[in-house]
Short mmCIF file of C-alpha atoms in Angstrom, two decimals:
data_model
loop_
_atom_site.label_atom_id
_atom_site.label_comp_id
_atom_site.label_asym_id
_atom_site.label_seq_id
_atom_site.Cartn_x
_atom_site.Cartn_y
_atom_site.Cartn_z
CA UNK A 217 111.55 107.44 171.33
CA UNK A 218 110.29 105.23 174.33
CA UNK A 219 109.46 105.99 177.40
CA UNK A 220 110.38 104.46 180.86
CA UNK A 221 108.11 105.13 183.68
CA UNK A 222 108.73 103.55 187.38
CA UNK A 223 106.57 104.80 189.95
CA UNK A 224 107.07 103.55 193.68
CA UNK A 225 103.95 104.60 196.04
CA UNK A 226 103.20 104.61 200.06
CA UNK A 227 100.53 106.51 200.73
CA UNK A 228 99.77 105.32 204.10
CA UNK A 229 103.41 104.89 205.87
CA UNK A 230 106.54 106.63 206.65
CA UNK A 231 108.50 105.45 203.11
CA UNK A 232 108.36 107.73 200.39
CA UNK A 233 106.68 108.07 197.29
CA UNK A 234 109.56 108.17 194.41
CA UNK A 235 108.63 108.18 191.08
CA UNK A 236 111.08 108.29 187.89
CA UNK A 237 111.37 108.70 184.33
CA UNK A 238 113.81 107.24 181.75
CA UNK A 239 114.47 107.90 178.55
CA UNK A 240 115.93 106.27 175.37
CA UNK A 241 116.96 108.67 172.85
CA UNK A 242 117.34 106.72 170.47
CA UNK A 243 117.10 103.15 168.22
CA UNK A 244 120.53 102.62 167.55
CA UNK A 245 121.57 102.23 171.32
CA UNK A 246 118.18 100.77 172.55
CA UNK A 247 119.74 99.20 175.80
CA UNK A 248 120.86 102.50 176.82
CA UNK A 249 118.71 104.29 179.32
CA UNK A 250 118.81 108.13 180.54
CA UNK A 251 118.07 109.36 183.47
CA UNK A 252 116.35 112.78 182.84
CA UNK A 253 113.61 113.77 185.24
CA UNK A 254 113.22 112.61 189.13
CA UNK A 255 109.47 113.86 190.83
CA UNK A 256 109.64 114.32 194.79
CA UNK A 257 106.96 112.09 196.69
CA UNK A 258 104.87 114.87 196.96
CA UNK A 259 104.71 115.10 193.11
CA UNK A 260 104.10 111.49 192.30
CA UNK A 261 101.07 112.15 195.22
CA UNK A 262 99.19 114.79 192.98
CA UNK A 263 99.74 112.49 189.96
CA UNK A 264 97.87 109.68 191.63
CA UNK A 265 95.58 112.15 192.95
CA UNK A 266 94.76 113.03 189.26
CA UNK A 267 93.91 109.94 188.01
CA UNK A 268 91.40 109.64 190.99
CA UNK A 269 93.50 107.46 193.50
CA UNK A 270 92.93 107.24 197.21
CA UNK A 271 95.41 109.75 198.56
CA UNK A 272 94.75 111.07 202.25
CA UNK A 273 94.96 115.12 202.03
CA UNK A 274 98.33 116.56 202.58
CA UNK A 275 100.18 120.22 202.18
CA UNK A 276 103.69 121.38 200.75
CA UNK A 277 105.86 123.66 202.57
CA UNK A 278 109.51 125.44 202.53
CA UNK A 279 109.39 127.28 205.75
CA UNK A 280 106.99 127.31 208.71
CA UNK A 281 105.16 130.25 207.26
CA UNK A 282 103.71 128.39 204.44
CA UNK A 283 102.95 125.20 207.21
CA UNK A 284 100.99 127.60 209.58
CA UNK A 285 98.82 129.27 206.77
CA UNK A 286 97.55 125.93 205.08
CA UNK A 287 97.23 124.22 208.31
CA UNK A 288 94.38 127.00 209.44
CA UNK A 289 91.67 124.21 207.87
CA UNK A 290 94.05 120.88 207.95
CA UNK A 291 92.96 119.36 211.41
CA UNK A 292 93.96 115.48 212.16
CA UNK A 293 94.19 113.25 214.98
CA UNK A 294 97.98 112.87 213.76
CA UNK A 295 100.39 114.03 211.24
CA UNK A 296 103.23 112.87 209.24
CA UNK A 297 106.03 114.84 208.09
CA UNK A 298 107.80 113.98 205.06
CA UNK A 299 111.39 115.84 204.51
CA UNK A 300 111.39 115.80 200.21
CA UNK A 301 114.44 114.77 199.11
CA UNK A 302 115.27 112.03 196.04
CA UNK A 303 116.85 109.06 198.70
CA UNK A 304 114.91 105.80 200.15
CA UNK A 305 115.98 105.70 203.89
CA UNK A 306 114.80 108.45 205.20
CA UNK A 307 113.16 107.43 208.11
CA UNK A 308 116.06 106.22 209.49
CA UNK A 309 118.24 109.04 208.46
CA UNK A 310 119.78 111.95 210.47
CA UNK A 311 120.05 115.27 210.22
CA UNK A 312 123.12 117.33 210.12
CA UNK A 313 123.76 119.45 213.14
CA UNK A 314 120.68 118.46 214.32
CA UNK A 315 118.87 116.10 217.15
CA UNK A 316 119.90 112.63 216.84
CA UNK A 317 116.51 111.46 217.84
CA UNK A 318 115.21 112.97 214.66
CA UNK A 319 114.81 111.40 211.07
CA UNK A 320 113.07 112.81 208.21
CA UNK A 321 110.43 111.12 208.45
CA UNK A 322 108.24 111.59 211.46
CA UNK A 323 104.88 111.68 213.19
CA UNK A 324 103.22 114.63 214.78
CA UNK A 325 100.64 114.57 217.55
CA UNK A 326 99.47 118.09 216.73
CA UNK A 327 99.60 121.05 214.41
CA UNK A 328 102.37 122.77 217.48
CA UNK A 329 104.40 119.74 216.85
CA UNK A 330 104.51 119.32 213.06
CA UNK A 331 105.60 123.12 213.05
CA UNK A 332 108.23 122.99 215.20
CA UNK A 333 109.81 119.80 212.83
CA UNK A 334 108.72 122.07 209.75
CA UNK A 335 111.64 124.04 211.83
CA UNK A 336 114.24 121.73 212.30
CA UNK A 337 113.81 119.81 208.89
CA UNK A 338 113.68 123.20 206.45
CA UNK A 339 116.84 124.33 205.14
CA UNK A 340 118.75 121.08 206.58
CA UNK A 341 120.95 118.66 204.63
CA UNK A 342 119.52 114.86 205.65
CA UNK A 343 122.03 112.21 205.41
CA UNK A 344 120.28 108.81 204.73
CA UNK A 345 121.61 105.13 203.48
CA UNK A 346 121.38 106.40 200.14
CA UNK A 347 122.81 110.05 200.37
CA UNK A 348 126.10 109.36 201.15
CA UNK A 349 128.34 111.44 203.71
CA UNK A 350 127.17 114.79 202.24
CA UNK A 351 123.71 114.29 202.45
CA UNK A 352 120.67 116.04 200.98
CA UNK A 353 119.41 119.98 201.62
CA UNK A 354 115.61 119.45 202.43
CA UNK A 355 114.38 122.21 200.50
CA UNK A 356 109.66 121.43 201.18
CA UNK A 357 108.94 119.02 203.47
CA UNK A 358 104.99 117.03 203.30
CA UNK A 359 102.26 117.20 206.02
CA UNK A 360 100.06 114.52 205.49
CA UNK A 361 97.21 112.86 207.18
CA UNK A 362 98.84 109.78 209.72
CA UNK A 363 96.57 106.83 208.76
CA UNK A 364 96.28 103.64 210.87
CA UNK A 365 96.66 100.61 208.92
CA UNK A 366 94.71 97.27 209.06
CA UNK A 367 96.68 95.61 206.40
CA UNK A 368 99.17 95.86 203.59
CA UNK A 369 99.31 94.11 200.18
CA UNK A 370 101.09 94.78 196.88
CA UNK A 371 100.13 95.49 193.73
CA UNK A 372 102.52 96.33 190.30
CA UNK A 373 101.20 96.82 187.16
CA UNK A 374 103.89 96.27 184.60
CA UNK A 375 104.48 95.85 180.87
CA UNK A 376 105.28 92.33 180.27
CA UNK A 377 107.73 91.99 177.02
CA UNK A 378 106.84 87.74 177.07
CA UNK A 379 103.86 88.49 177.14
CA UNK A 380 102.72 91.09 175.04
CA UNK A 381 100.63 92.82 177.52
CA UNK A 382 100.07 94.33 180.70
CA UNK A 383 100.26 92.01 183.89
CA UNK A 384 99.16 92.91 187.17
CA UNK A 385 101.28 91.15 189.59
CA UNK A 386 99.94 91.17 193.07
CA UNK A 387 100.07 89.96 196.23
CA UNK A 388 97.58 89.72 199.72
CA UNK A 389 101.18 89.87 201.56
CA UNK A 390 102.83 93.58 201.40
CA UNK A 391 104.92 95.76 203.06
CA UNK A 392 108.25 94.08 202.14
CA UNK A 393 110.36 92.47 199.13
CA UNK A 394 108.05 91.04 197.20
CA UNK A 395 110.68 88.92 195.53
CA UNK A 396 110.84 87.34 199.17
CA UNK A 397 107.27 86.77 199.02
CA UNK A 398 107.88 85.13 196.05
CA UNK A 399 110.63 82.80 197.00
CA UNK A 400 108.97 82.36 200.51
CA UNK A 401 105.52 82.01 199.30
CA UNK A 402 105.22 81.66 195.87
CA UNK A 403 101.42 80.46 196.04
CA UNK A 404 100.46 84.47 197.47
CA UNK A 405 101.71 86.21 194.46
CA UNK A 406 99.34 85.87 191.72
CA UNK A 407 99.09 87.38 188.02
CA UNK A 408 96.42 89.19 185.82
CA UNK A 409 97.28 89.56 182.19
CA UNK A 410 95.36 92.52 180.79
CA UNK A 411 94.43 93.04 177.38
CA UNK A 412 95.63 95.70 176.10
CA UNK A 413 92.84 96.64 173.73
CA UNK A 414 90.18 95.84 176.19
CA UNK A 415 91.62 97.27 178.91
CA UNK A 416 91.10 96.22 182.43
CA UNK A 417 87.26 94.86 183.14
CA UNK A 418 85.68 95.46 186.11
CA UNK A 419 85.44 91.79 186.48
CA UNK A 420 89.31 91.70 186.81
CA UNK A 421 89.70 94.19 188.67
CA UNK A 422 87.11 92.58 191.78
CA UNK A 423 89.50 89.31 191.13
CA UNK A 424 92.69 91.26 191.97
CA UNK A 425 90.88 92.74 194.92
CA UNK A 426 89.12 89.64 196.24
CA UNK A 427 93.20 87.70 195.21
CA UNK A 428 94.31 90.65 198.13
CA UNK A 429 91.97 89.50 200.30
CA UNK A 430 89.45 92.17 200.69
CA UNK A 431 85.81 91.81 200.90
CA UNK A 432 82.77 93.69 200.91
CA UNK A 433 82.35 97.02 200.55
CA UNK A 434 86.26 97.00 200.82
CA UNK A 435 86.82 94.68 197.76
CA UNK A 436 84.84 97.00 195.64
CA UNK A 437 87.07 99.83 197.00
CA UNK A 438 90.04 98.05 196.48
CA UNK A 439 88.92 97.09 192.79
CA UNK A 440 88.47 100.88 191.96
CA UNK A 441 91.71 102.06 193.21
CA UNK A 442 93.49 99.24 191.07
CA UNK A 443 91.01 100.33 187.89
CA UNK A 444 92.18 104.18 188.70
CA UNK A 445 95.89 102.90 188.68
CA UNK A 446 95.50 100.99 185.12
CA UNK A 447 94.43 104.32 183.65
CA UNK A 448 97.16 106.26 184.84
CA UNK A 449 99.43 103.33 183.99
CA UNK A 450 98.82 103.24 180.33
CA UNK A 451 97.69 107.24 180.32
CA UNK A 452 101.11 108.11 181.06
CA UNK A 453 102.66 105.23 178.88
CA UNK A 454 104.50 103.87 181.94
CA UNK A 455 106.58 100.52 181.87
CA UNK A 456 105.45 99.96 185.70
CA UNK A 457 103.33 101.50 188.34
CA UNK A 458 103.87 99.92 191.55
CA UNK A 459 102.32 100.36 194.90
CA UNK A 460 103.97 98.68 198.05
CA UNK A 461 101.92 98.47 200.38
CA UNK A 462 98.52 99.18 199.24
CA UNK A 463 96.42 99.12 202.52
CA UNK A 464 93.27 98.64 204.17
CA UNK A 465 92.94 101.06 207.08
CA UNK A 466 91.28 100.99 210.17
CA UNK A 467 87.44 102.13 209.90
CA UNK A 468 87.31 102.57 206.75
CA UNK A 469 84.43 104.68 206.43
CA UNK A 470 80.98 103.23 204.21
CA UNK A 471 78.02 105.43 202.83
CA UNK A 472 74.91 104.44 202.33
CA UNK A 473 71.33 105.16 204.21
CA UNK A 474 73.60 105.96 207.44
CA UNK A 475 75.55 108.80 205.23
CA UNK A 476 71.84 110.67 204.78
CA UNK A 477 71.08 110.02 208.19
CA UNK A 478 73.77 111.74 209.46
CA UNK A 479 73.71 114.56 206.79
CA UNK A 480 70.13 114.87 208.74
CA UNK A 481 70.99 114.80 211.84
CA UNK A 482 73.88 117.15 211.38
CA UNK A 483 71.66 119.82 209.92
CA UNK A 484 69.35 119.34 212.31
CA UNK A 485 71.71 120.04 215.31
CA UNK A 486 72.72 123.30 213.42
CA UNK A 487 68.94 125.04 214.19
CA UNK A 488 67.27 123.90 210.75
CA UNK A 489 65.03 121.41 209.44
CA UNK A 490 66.06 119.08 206.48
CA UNK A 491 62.90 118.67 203.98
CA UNK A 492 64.01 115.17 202.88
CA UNK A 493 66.52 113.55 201.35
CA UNK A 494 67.54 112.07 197.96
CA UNK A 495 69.92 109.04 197.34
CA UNK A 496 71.56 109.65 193.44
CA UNK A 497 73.29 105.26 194.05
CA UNK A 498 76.79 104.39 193.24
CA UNK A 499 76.13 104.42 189.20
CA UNK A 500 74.84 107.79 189.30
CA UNK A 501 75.26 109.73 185.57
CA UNK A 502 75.41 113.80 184.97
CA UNK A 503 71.64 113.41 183.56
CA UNK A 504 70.27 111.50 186.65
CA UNK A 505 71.78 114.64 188.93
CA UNK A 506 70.02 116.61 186.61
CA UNK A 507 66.45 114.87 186.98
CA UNK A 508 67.14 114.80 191.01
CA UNK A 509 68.02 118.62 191.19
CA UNK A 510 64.26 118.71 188.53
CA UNK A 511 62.74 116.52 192.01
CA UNK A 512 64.11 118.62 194.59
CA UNK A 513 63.31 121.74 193.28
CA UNK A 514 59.61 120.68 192.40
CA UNK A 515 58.94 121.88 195.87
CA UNK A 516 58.81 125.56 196.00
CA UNK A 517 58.92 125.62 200.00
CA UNK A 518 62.69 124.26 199.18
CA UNK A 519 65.50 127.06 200.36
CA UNK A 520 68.72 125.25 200.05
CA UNK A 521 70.14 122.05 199.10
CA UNK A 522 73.40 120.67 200.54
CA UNK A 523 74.77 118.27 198.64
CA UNK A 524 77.31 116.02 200.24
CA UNK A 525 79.14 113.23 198.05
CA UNK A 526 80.93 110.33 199.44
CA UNK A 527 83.95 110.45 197.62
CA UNK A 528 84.40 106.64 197.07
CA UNK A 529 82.76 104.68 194.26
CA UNK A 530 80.71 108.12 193.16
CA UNK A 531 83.08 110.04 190.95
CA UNK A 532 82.95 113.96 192.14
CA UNK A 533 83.65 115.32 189.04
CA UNK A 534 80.42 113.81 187.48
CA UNK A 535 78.28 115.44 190.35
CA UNK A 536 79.59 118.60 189.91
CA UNK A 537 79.41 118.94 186.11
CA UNK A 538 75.73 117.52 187.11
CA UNK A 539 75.39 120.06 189.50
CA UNK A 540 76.49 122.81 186.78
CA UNK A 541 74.20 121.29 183.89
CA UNK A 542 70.99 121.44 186.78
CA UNK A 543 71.97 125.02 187.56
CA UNK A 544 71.77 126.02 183.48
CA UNK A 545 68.68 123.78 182.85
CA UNK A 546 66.34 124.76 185.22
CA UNK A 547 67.87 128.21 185.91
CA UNK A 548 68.38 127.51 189.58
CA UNK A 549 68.74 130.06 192.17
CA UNK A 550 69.32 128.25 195.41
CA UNK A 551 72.85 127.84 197.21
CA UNK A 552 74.26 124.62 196.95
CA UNK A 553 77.02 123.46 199.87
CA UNK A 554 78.87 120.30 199.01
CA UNK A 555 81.27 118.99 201.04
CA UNK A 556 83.88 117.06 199.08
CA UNK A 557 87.73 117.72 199.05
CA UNK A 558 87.42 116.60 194.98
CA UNK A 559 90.17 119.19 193.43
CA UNK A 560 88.83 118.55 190.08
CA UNK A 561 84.97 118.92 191.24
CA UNK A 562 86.07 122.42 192.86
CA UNK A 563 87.72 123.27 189.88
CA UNK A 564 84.73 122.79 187.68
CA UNK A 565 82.30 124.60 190.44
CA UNK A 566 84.62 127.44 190.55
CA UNK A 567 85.35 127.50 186.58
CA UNK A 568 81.28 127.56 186.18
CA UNK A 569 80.50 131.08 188.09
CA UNK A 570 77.65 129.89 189.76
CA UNK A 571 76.21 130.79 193.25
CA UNK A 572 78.21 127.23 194.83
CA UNK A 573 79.10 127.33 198.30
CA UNK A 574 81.88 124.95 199.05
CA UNK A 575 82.73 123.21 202.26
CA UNK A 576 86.06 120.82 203.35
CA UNK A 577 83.62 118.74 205.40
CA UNK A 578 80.32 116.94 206.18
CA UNK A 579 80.69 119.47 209.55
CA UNK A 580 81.58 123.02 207.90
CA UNK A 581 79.07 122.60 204.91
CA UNK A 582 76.07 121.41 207.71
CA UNK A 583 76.83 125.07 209.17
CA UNK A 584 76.40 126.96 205.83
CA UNK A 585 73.70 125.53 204.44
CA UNK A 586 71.92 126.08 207.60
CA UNK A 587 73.36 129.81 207.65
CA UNK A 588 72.21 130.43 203.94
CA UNK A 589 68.66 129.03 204.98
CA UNK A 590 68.91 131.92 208.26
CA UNK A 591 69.13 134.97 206.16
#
């Protein structure tokens, strides 16, 4: 049996995230294809999310109950608000029975306004390009965070039968057909063969990025988003993972010796004095957290340590199970704060029953680490 992945990703605009598998049963009828399982965008999200994709925070609801209670800690500049339904088009669809100014896909200005649409999207059949007459009941809609884009490119990674292999077929030029592209501008859409044994190299991966124009600390970024997507590509044994448009958005945010400074500062502001700081670097490993927790904790006038991780380049769940080997190996007793959204991290913090303190941000875990120090 083979299986037939197609995955169709926007994290950063109104279109939807679909993503769908096929099937064939069997050899005898190999052409034949199945349609057995659809996921809703919000689905394919936590997927991507999983195999350590960029994917701006966002919350699932049926009713405006569910909205109100998870928005308590969820606060943006700007919202989106994603009705969940399996059609392309809804932006521009309509709802029956209700305001003709309003699709299902929209943008909120505050946490009053995204749960009033949470109210008129709920429970409502959306009729889009694809739905037909009869439309779709919108059973969970999506809050997500509204990011402003720089740029868009596109990126597929597909399983080329001519080829044997893997080919990553992208293009500095996103956002629309890219078959236009190609016809149009043939010269913008490149392609990366991949071995398949090998897998994808970092050095490939910085070509794709640098062939999508980024640069700097961006083109790193970009290159480990596109080595996250490979692994979920062939983890899942899909046929083609594509992502249209993959963007750069505006102030994109960079750590580095300004990240401690500001960790500082913040704690500072919040009525306590920070001994020092440590920087663990980009190619950090569970057994250098280790030694730096050793360092830190050399000092016996040390009360806390906040630990706050840039989730970018640094993987998350490596500092925490580094955080949970320090805690066993030199039989810590200090609170730790950290303050990244990493599910997975959490998960192993949580899972490890040790005194960890957890914080959504830089902000909230400044103010407990400073409170722990107080009493």
């Amino acid at each position: 049996m083979y299986a037939y992945c197609f995955y169709s990703c926007s994290t950063a605009t109104p279109a939807g995230t679909n993503v769908s598998f096929k099937m064939i049963p069997t050899l005898s009828r190999p052409y034949q294809s199945v349609r057995l399982l659809n996921l809703q965008e919000y689905q394919s999200k936590k997927l991507l999310e999983d195999y350590g994709c960029c994917i701006q925070r966002f919350i699932v609801a049926g009713n405006r109950a569910e909205a109100e209670s998870q928005m308590n800690d969820f606060n943006r500049a700007h919202y989106m608000v994603k009705s969940q339904v399996l059609a392309g088009g809804r932006g521009k669809g309509r709802f029956i029975g209700g305001r003709k100014d309003l699709g299902g896909v929209v943008i909120a200005n505050n946490k009053k306004e995204v749960l009033g649409y949470v109210d008129e999207m709920c429970g409502k059949v959306l009729v889009t390009k694809q739905t037909g007459k009869e439309g779709l009941l919108v059973k969970k809609v999506l809050i997500c965070e509204a990011v402003s884009i720089k740029r868009e490119t596109y990126l597929a990674i597909l399983l080329d039968r001519e080829a044997n292999c893997p080919v990553v077929i992208h293009s500095p030029e996103g956002g629309m057909d890219i078959e236009t592209v190609a016809r149009e501008k043939p010269d913008l859409v490149y392609k990366e063969p991949i071995d398949i044994i090998q897998g994808m190299t970092k050095t490939q991966a910085m070509k794709i990025a640098k062939n999508l124009k980024f640069t700097g600390v961006c083109a790193e970024r970009a290159a480990h988003e596109i080595r996250c997507l490979y692994e979920l590509f062939t983890a899942v044994d899909a046929t083609m993972v594509e992502i249209n448009p993959l963007v750069e958005s505006e102030g994109m945010q960079v750590n580095g010796a300004g990240l401690a400074m500001a960790t500082m500062d913040i704690i500072k502001l919040y009525g306590a004095t920070p001994a020092n700081f440590l920087d663990v670097g980009g190619t950090v490993t569970e057994e250098a957290v280790v030694a730096a927790f050793n360092i830190i904790t050399s000092d016996p006038k040390v009360e806390a340590i906040l630990v706050n991780i840039f989730g970018g380049i640094v993987n998350c769940q490596l500092i925490a199970k580094g955080l949970i080997g320090a805690f066993k190996k030199l039989e810590l007793k200090e609170k730790v704060e950290e303050g990244t959204r990493a599910k997975e991290a959490l998960q192993d913090l949580k899972a490890s029953g040790l005194p960890l303190i957890t914080a959504v941000d830089l902000d909230e875990a400044a103010k407990k680490v400073v409170a722990s120090v107080k009493k």
